[in-house]
Amino acid sequence: MKIFIDGKYYDERAAKISVFDHGLLYGDGIFEGIRAYHGRVFKLKEHIDRLFYSAKAILLQIPMSPAQITRAVVEACRKNKIRDGYIRLVVTRGMGTLGLNPKSCKRPSVIIIADKIQLYPPGVYQRGLDIITVPTTRNLHSALNPAIKSLNYLNNILAKIEANNGGCEEAVMLNAEGFVAECTGDNLFIVKNGALFTPPLSAGALYGITRQTVIELAEESGLKVSEPNLTRYDLFNADECFLTGTGAEIVPVVKIDGRVIGTGKPGRVTRRLEDVYHALTKVSGEPIYK
Ligand code: PMP
């Protein structure tokens, strides 16, 4: 595997960053997780736009333009012969002193890893997930806005550990007011009486690119989509529930906090959205091999 760091490619074992990088010392940096399907990078523009929005929010000057990063992502896929894969694009604050002040970091680093990913085994997509609500709430947007896709994922990791402790793979995270925000690495949707609902982004969720794609596909297929605040009660009484994320794609949920959702099997609307989502990945995206 060839890994891009600041304009050069390194073999896996030689791809290293400094222990003085504030990305490591303080989680000071941002990232994107991007998928390639059928020789195309899916939703690349949306991911690069979000990377630049995250950078703006944390006053990080990315040392490459959006066009340069676009080219570098596609090139990294080509060099690694990726047709179907997963790309991790990271920008760290760069090397500095041991103090946390980012002023000591002179140049941010850009890293691109083009590899593979499988978040859940295929059986999970067939059967559906059993998830639980965890005690750790999502970050307040007045403290660390969940819209920033930062390298500081401890909030999500704590929730993931709590889910694992409860025997589950994924956690429902509430916000400080007790409304549903999202899961540790995915947005959440429910289906009720033939309509689709997902928490508003202001409830404390990442502006998920899969979330947005699913909303558009649902609306195109005539489904009504709205974004009200949701409580756990709304989840328990949903007809269907599913999660969305670049890595996870669309994952059916069949149990939440011991309550069986709908029939206890992945629902019809979820299945239809999975089909149209996968159909879109076949025809859309930035071509890797021109
Ligand atoms: N929420 C969180 C916390 C995430 O980390 C992610 C990405 N893994 C998502 C939602 C889904 O976002 P996207 O669809 O853009 O991958």
Tab-separated table of N, CA, C and O in Angstrom, residues 128-230:
chain	number	residue	atom	x	y	z
A	128	GLY	N	-30.082	-7.274	10.779
A	128	GLY	CA	-30.317	-5.985	11.436
A	128	GLY	C	-29.598	-5.923	12.771
A	128	GLY	O	-29.282	-6.947	13.372
A	129	LEU	N	-29.338	-4.701	13.223
A	129	LEU	CA	-28.557	-4.468	14.453
A	129	LEU	C	-29.457	-4.342	15.677
A	129	LEU	O	-30.599	-3.883	15.587
A	130	ASP	N	-28.863	-4.715	16.809
A	130	ASP	CA	-29.484	-4.518	18.120
A	130	ASP	C	-28.652	-3.408	18.788
A	130	ASP	O	-27.443	-3.590	18.977
A	131	ILE	N	-29.242	-2.274	19.070
A	131	ILE	CA	-28.457	-1.151	19.601
A	131	ILE	C	-29.023	-0.679	20.951
A	131	ILE	O	-30.152	-1.027	21.302
A	132	ILE	N	-28.207	0.090	21.688
A	132	ILE	CA	-28.686	0.598	22.992
A	132	ILE	C	-28.348	2.078	23.156
A	132	ILE	O	-27.366	2.574	22.594
A	133	THR	N	-29.151	2.728	23.978
A	133	THR	CA	-28.843	4.109	24.357
A	133	THR	C	-27.784	4.056	25.448
A	133	THR	O	-27.856	3.205	26.338
A	134	VAL	N	-26.814	4.955	25.360
A	134	VAL	CA	-25.718	4.933	26.343
A	134	VAL	C	-25.720	6.215	27.187
A	134	VAL	O	-26.307	7.224	26.783
A	135	PRO	N	-25.078	6.158	28.362
A	135	PRO	CA	-25.074	7.335	29.253
A	135	PRO	C	-24.308	8.541	28.705
A	135	PRO	O	-24.684	9.683	28.987
A	136	THR	N	-23.237	8.314	27.964
A	136	THR	CA	-22.456	9.459	27.454
A	136	THR	C	-23.287	10.203	26.411
A	136	THR	O	-23.705	9.613	25.410
A	137	THR	N	-23.524	11.488	26.657
A	137	THR	CA	-24.308	12.276	25.695
A	137	THR	C	-23.380	12.832	24.621
A	137	THR	O	-22.168	12.915	24.813
A	138	ARG	N	-23.969	13.225	23.510
A	138	ARG	CA	-23.198	13.826	22.409
A	138	ARG	C	-22.685	15.183	22.883
A	138	ARG	O	-23.342	15.851	23.704
A	139	ASN	N	-21.524	15.571	22.360
A	139	ASN	CA	-20.949	16.887	22.707
A	139	ASN	C	-21.950	18.000	22.460
A	139	ASN	O	-22.692	17.979	21.481
A	140	LEU	N	-21.920	19.003	23.342
A	140	LEU	CA	-22.742	20.203	23.125
A	140	LEU	C	-22.176	20.974	21.950
A	140	LEU	O	-20.957	21.122	21.845
A	141	HIS	N	-23.049	21.526	21.094
A	141	HIS	CA	-22.428	22.266	19.975
A	141	HIS	C	-21.794	23.566	20.419
A	141	HIS	O	-20.939	24.103	19.741
A	142	SER	N	-22.160	24.025	21.635
A	142	SER	CA	-21.485	25.215	22.170
A	142	SER	C	-20.109	24.870	22.740
A	142	SER	O	-19.323	25.765	23.060
A	143	ALA	N	-19.823	23.579	22.901
A	143	ALA	CA	-18.508	23.180	23.430
A	143	ALA	C	-17.633	22.667	22.280
A	143	ALA	O	-16.630	23.288	21.931
A	144	LEU	N	-18.012	21.571	21.683
A	144	LEU	CA	-17.287	21.049	20.517
A	144	LEU	C	-18.350	20.592	19.537
A	144	LEU	O	-18.990	19.565	19.754
A	145	ASN	N	-18.585	21.393	18.526
A	145	ASN	CA	-19.709	21.140	17.611
A	145	ASN	C	-19.564	19.785	16.906
A	145	ASN	O	-18.552	19.550	16.230
A	146	PRO	N	-20.560	18.902	17.051
A	146	PRO	CA	-20.480	17.600	16.365
A	146	PRO	C	-20.419	17.720	14.843
A	146	PRO	O	-20.090	16.748	14.165
A	147	ALA	N	-20.696	18.903	14.305
A	147	ALA	CA	-20.577	19.098	12.853
A	147	ALA	C	-19.113	19.105	12.413
A	147	ALA	O	-18.821	18.878	11.238
A	148	ILE	N	-18.209	19.395	13.340
A	148	ILE	CA	-16.772	19.380	12.997
A	148	ILE	C	-16.304	17.929	13.039
A	148	ILE	O	-16.414	17.278	14.082
A	149	LYS	N	-15.804	17.455	11.919
A	149	LYS	CA	-15.325	16.071	11.904
A	149	LYS	C	-13.859	16.087	12.326
A	149	LYS	O	-12.941	16.027	11.504
A	150	SER	N	-13.674	16.215	13.633
A	150	SER	CA	-12.321	16.421	14.151
A	150	SER	C	-11.683	15.092	14.525
A	150	SER	O	-12.355	14.066	14.630
A	151	LEU	N	-10.364	15.138	14.747
A	151	LEU	CA	-9.637	13.929	15.154
A	151	LEU	C	-9.924	13.578	16.607
A	151	LEU	O	-9.436	12.578	17.102
A	152	ASN	N	-10.704	14.417	17.288
A	152	ASN	CA	-11.013	14.161	18.688
A	152	ASN	C	-12.336	13.415	18.789
A	152	ASN	O	-13.393	14.020	18.906
A	153	TYR	N	-12.255	12.079	18.735
A	153	TYR	CA	-13.477	11.247	18.695
A	153	TYR	C	-13.757	10.579	20.032
A	153	TYR	O	-14.484	9.586	20.095
A	154	LEU	N	-13.157	11.119	21.108
A	154	LEU	CA	-13.307	10.442	22.396
A	154	LEU	C	-14.762	10.381	22.855
A	154	LEU	O	-15.180	9.396	23.466
A	155	ASN	N	-15.542	11.406	22.536
A	155	ASN	CA	-16.969	11.403	22.882
A	155	ASN	C	-17.646	10.153	22.279
A	155	ASN	O	-18.348	9.396	22.965
A	156	ASN	N	-17.379	9.920	21.007
A	156	ASN	CA	-17.973	8.783	20.300
A	156	ASN	C	-17.379	7.460	20.793
A	156	ASN	O	-18.081	6.459	20.886
A	157	ILE	N	-16.075	7.481	21.084
A	157	ILE	CA	-15.409	6.242	21.517
A	157	ILE	C	-15.949	5.800	22.883
A	157	ILE	O	-16.206	4.611	23.110
A	158	LEU	N	-16.174	6.768	23.777
A	158	LEU	CA	-16.754	6.421	25.090
A	158	LEU	C	-18.120	5.775	24.900
A	158	LEU	O	-18.454	4.780	25.551
A	159	ALA	N	-18.905	6.351	24.003
A	159	ALA	CA	-20.239	5.791	23.751
A	159	ALA	C	-20.124	4.388	23.146
A	159	ALA	O	-20.897	3.490	23.485
A	160	LYS	N	-19.160	4.200	22.256
A	160	LYS	CA	-18.957	2.882	21.633
A	160	LYS	C	-18.578	1.855	22.706
A	160	LYS	O	-19.090	0.734	22.721
A	161	ILE	N	-17.692	2.248	23.635
A	161	ILE	CA	-17.282	1.335	24.716
A	161	ILE	C	-18.505	0.964	25.563
A	161	ILE	O	-18.696	-0.200	25.934
A	162	GLU	N	-19.344	1.945	25.841
A	162	GLU	CA	-20.541	1.665	26.647
A	162	GLU	C	-21.487	0.721	25.908
A	162	GLU	O	-22.108	-0.155	26.526
A	163	ALA	N	-21.591	0.893	24.586
A	163	ALA	CA	-22.426	-0.025	23.797
A	163	ALA	C	-21.839	-1.434	23.871
A	163	ALA	O	-22.554	-2.402	24.130
A	164	ASN	N	-20.525	-1.536	23.682
A	164	ASN	CA	-19.856	-2.848	23.742
A	164	ASN	C	-20.054	-3.483	25.116
A	164	ASN	O	-20.321	-4.682	25.220
A	165	ASN	N	-19.929	-2.671	26.183
A	165	ASN	CA	-20.141	-3.203	27.539
A	165	ASN	C	-21.551	-3.757	27.702
A	165	ASN	O	-21.777	-4.673	28.473
A	166	GLY	N	-22.481	-3.160	26.973
A	166	GLY	CA	-23.872	-3.625	27.037
A	166	GLY	C	-24.149	-4.723	26.014
A	166	GLY	O	-25.316	-5.070	25.786
A	167	GLY	N	-23.105	-5.239	25.375
A	167	GLY	CA	-23.267	-6.355	24.439
A	167	GLY	C	-23.755	-5.921	23.065
A	167	GLY	O	-24.275	-6.740	22.309
A	168	CYS	N	-23.617	-4.635	22.729
A	168	CYS	CA	-24.086	-4.145	21.423
A	168	CYS	C	-22.940	-3.559	20.619
A	168	CYS	O	-21.917	-3.159	21.149
A	169	GLU	N	-23.175	-3.494	19.307
A	169	GLU	CA	-22.148	-2.978	18.386
A	169	GLU	C	-22.246	-1.469	18.221
A	169	GLU	O	-21.300	-0.834	17.788
A	170	GLU	N	-23.415	-0.924	18.483
A	170	GLU	CA	-23.593	0.512	18.214
A	170	GLU	C	-24.487	1.126	19.295
A	170	GLU	O	-25.283	0.432	19.934
A	171	ALA	N	-24.277	2.444	19.496
A	171	ALA	CA	-24.977	3.169	20.555
A	171	ALA	C	-25.854	4.270	19.987
A	171	ALA	O	-25.471	4.937	19.028
A	172	VAL	N	-27.020	4.464	20.593
A	172	VAL	CA	-27.790	5.679	20.319
A	172	VAL	C	-27.251	6.733	21.275
A	172	VAL	O	-27.167	6.497	22.480
A	173	MET	N	-26.846	7.884	20.737
A	173	MET	CA	-26.368	8.978	21.588
A	173	MET	C	-27.451	10.053	21.650
A	173	MET	O	-27.945	10.510	20.616
A	174	LEU	N	-27.807	10.431	22.865
A	174	LEU	CA	-28.753	11.524	23.060
A	174	LEU	C	-27.954	12.812	23.213
A	174	LEU	O	-26.752	12.769	23.505
A	175	ASN	N	-28.633	13.953	23.049
A	175	ASN	CA	-27.950	15.205	23.375
A	175	ASN	C	-28.235	15.561	24.836
A	175	ASN	O	-28.934	14.805	25.535
A	176	ALA	N	-27.699	16.678	25.299
A	176	ALA	CA	-27.825	17.021	26.720
A	176	ALA	C	-29.279	17.238	27.117
A	176	ALA	O	-29.633	17.115	28.292
A	177	GLU	N	-30.150	17.539	26.148
A	177	GLU	CA	-31.582	17.716	26.446
A	177	GLU	C	-32.353	16.400	26.430
A	177	GLU	O	-33.561	16.387	26.704
A	178	GLY	N	-31.693	15.338	26.040
A	178	GLY	CA	-32.363	14.034	26.021
A	178	GLY	C	-32.979	13.663	24.686
A	178	GLY	O	-33.634	12.623	24.574
A	179	PHE	N	-32.786	14.502	23.663
A	179	PHE	CA	-33.267	14.130	22.324
A	179	PHE	C	-32.210	13.274	21.613
A	179	PHE	O	-31.011	13.404	21.877
A	180	VAL	N	-32.686	12.447	20.684
A	180	VAL	CA	-31.770	11.595	19.930
A	180	VAL	C	-30.877	12.484	19.046
A	180	VAL	O	-31.388	13.366	18.335
A	181	ALA	N	-29.570	12.236	19.091
A	181	ALA	CA	-28.642	12.997	18.243
A	181	ALA	C	-28.221	12.133	17.048
A	181	ALA	O	-28.553	12.441	15.901
A	182	GLU	N	-27.511	11.059	17.318
A	182	GLU	CA	-27.026	10.158	16.259
A	182	GLU	C	-26.400	8.958	16.929
A	182	GLU	O	-26.515	8.786	18.139
A	183	CYS	N	-25.712	8.129	16.150
A	183	CYS	CA	-24.960	7.011	16.734
A	183	CYS	C	-23.481	7.396	16.745
A	183	CYS	O	-23.134	8.527	16.430
A	184	THR	N	-22.596	6.466	17.123
A	184	THR	CA	-21.197	6.882	17.319
A	184	THR	C	-20.483	7.217	16.011
A	184	THR	O	-19.558	8.018	16.012
A	185	GLY	N	-20.948	6.582	14.916
A	185	GLY	CA	-20.300	6.879	13.636
A	185	GLY	C	-21.302	6.909	12.500
A	185	GLY	O	-20.926	6.795	11.327
A	186	ASP	N	-22.576	7.054	12.845
A	186	ASP	CA	-23.647	7.010	11.839
A	186	ASP	C	-24.790	7.933	12.237
A	186	ASP	O	-25.017	8.148	13.430
A	187	ASN	N	-25.526	8.396	11.251
A	187	ASN	CA	-26.785	9.103	11.513
A	187	ASN	C	-27.905	8.074	11.638
A	187	ASN	O	-27.750	6.935	11.212
A	188	LEU	N	-29.014	8.512	12.225
A	188	LEU	CA	-30.114	7.569	12.499
A	188	LEU	C	-31.407	8.045	11.836
A	188	LEU	O	-31.698	9.251	11.821
A	189	PHE	N	-32.146	7.104	11.283
A	189	PHE	CA	-33.457	7.374	10.667
A	189	PHE	C	-34.494	6.428	11.248
A	189	PHE	O	-34.171	5.287	11.590
A	190	ILE	N	-35.755	6.896	11.288
A	190	ILE	CA	-36.857	5.969	11.535
A	190	ILE	C	-37.904	6.134	10.435
A	190	ILE	O	-37.975	7.180	9.772
A	191	VAL	N	-38.705	5.071	10.281
A	191	VAL	CA	-39.852	5.111	9.368
A	191	VAL	C	-41.084	4.935	10.235
A	191	VAL	O	-41.114	4.042	11.097
A	192	LYS	N	-42.059	5.829	10.055
A	192	LYS	CA	-43.315	5.700	10.798
A	192	LYS	C	-44.461	6.056	9.852
A	192	LYS	O	-44.434	7.138	9.243
A	193	ASN	N	-45.426	5.159	9.728
A	193	ASN	CA	-46.582	5.363	8.851
A	193	ASN	C	-46.168	5.804	7.443
A	193	ASN	O	-46.726	6.752	6.880
A	194	GLY	N	-45.137	5.189	6.921
A	194	GLY	CA	-44.722	5.436	5.541
A	194	GLY	C	-43.905	6.700	5.329
A	194	GLY	O	-43.549	7.020	4.196
A	195	ALA	N	-43.588	7.435	6.395
A	195	ALA	CA	-42.761	8.650	6.249
A	195	ALA	C	-41.429	8.436	6.972
A	195	ALA	O	-41.317	7.598	7.873
A	196	LEU	N	-40.440	9.242	6.526
A	196	LEU	CA	-39.081	9.098	7.063
A	196	LEU	C	-38.780	10.261	8.007
A	196	LEU	O	-39.115	11.421	7.707
A	197	PHE	N	-38.140	9.946	9.137
A	197	PHE	CA	-37.784	10.979	10.116
A	197	PHE	C	-36.330	10.788	10.528
A	197	PHE	O	-35.886	9.663	10.720
A	198	THR	N	-35.626	11.902	10.696
A	198	THR	CA	-34.249	11.852	11.210
A	198	THR	C	-34.050	13.087	12.080
A	198	THR	O	-34.642	14.138	11.807
A	199	PRO	N	-33.256	12.980	13.145
A	199	PRO	CA	-33.085	14.155	14.010
A	199	PRO	C	-32.517	15.343	13.234
A	199	PRO	O	-31.752	15.152	12.282
A	200	PRO	N	-32.883	16.555	13.634
A	200	PRO	CA	-32.305	17.729	12.974
A	200	PRO	C	-30.817	17.803	13.317
A	200	PRO	O	-30.399	17.302	14.357
A	201	LEU	N	-30.036	18.429	12.439
A	201	LEU	CA	-28.594	18.508	12.702
A	201	LEU	C	-28.323	19.285	13.986
A	201	LEU	O	-27.352	19.021	14.692
A	202	SER	N	-29.236	20.207	14.317
A	202	SER	CA	-29.055	21.005	15.539
A	202	SER	C	-29.191	20.152	16.802
A	202	SER	O	-28.821	20.576	17.880
A	203	ALA	N	-29.696	18.917	16.676
A	203	ALA	CA	-29.769	18.025	17.841
A	203	ALA	C	-28.377	17.505	18.214
A	203	ALA	O	-28.215	16.871	19.259
A	204	GLY	N	-27.368	17.769	17.350
A	204	GLY	CA	-26.005	17.372	17.679
A	204	GLY	C	-25.544	16.198	16.851
A	204	GLY	O	-25.159	15.163	17.388
A	205	ALA	N	-25.612	16.369	15.530
A	205	ALA	CA	-25.176	15.277	14.653
A	205	ALA	C	-24.194	15.827	13.632
A	205	ALA	O	-24.167	17.029	13.348
A	206	LEU	N	-23.408	14.915	13.095
A	206	LEU	CA	-22.570	15.274	11.962
A	206	LEU	C	-23.481	15.493	10.753
A	206	LEU	O	-24.499	14.812	10.625
A	207	TYR	N	-23.114	16.422	9.892
A	207	TYR	CA	-23.869	16.650	8.656
A	207	TYR	C	-23.518	15.493	7.712
A	207	TYR	O	-22.682	15.637	6.820
A	208	GLY	N	-24.152	14.377	7.939
A	208	GLY	CA	-23.773	13.141	7.240
A	208	GLY	C	-24.047	13.223	5.747
A	208	GLY	O	-25.127	13.638	5.316
A	209	ILE	N	-23.078	12.797	4.976
A	209	ILE	CA	-23.218	12.825	3.509
A	209	ILE	C	-24.138	11.683	3.065
A	209	ILE	O	-24.963	11.858	2.166
A	210	THR	N	-24.048	10.544	3.731
A	210	THR	CA	-24.983	9.450	3.427
A	210	THR	C	-26.393	9.865	3.851
A	210	THR	O	-27.372	9.582	3.149
A	211	ARG	N	-26.498	10.529	4.994
A	211	ARG	CA	-27.805	11.042	5.465
A	211	ARG	C	-28.442	11.906	4.386
A	211	ARG	O	-29.598	11.723	4.012
A	212	GLN	N	-27.665	12.849	3.846
A	212	GLN	CA	-28.188	13.770	2.829
A	212	GLN	C	-28.574	12.996	1.553
A	212	GLN	O	-29.620	13.254	0.955
A	213	THR	N	-27.733	12.036	1.178
A	213	THR	CA	-28.017	11.242	-0.027
A	213	THR	C	-29.320	10.460	0.159
A	213	THR	O	-30.160	10.412	-0.750
A	214	VAL	N	-29.480	9.870	1.342
A	214	VAL	CA	-30.692	9.078	1.609
A	214	VAL	C	-31.926	9.986	1.614
A	214	VAL	O	-32.977	9.611	1.077
A	215	ILE	N	-31.802	11.178	2.169
A	215	ILE	CA	-32.940	12.117	2.171
A	215	ILE	C	-33.342	12.415	0.715
A	215	ILE	O	-34.518	12.358	0.355
A	216	GLU	N	-32.332	12.692	-0.135
A	216	GLU	CA	-32.637	13.021	-1.537
A	216	GLU	C	-33.270	11.830	-2.261
A	216	GLU	O	-34.262	11.987	-2.977
A	217	LEU	N	-32.708	10.636	-2.038
A	217	LEU	CA	-33.248	9.439	-2.707
A	217	LEU	C	-34.671	9.146	-2.231
A	217	LEU	O	-35.534	8.762	-3.025
A	218	ALA	N	-34.904	9.349	-0.943
A	218	ALA	CA	-36.238	9.086	-0.382
A	218	ALA	C	-37.251	10.052	-0.987
A	218	ALA	O	-38.345	9.648	-1.403
A	219	GLU	N	-36.858	11.331	-1.049
A	219	GLU	CA	-37.790	12.333	-1.596
A	219	GLU	C	-38.079	12.055	-3.067
A	219	GLU	O	-39.220	12.154	-3.508
A	220	GLU	N	-37.019	11.667	-3.806
A	220	GLU	CA	-37.222	11.337	-5.236
A	220	GLU	C	-38.186	10.168	-5.406
A	220	GLU	O	-38.920	10.094	-6.386
A	221	SER	N	-38.178	9.262	-4.417
A	221	SER	CA	-39.071	8.095	-4.557
A	221	SER	C	-40.441	8.366	-3.928
A	221	SER	O	-41.238	7.440	-3.756
A	222	GLY	N	-40.685	9.636	-3.583
A	222	GLY	CA	-42.018	10.026	-3.132
A	222	GLY	C	-42.253	9.905	-1.632
A	222	GLY	O	-43.366	10.124	-1.157
A	223	LEU	N	-41.195	9.582	-0.883
A	223	LEU	CA	-41.361	9.509	0.573
A	223	LEU	C	-41.300	10.912	1.175
A	223	LEU	O	-40.510	11.744	0.734
A	224	LYS	N	-42.087	11.124	2.216
A	224	LYS	CA	-42.015	12.402	2.914
A	224	LYS	C	-40.904	12.273	3.966
A	224	LYS	O	-40.834	11.282	4.687
A	225	VAL	N	-40.030	13.301	4.010
A	225	VAL	CA	-38.923	13.264	4.972
A	225	VAL	C	-39.014	14.491	5.863
A	225	VAL	O	-39.170	15.605	5.362
A	226	SER	N	-38.928	14.316	7.171
A	226	SER	CA	-38.862	15.494	8.046
A	226	SER	C	-37.834	15.287	9.142
A	226	SER	O	-37.370	14.169	9.377
A	227	GLU	N	-37.469	16.401	9.774
A	227	GLU	CA	-36.367	16.396	10.733
A	227	GLU	C	-36.806	16.990	12.072
A	227	GLU	O	-36.323	18.039	12.473
A	228	PRO	N	-37.721	16.305	12.761
A	228	PRO	CA	-38.144	16.813	14.069
A	228	PRO	C	-37.218	16.284	15.171
A	228	PRO	O	-36.480	15.322	14.950
A	229	ASN	N	-37.275	16.902	16.351
A	229	ASN	CA	-36.582	16.294	17.481
A	229	ASN	C	-37.230	14.949	17.763
A	229	ASN	O	-38.456	14.821	17.727
A	230	LEU	N	-36.423	13.945	18.024
A	230	LEU	CA	-36.946	12.601	18.306
A	230	LEU	C	-36.535	12.179	19.712
A	230	LEU	O	-35.424	12.488	20.161
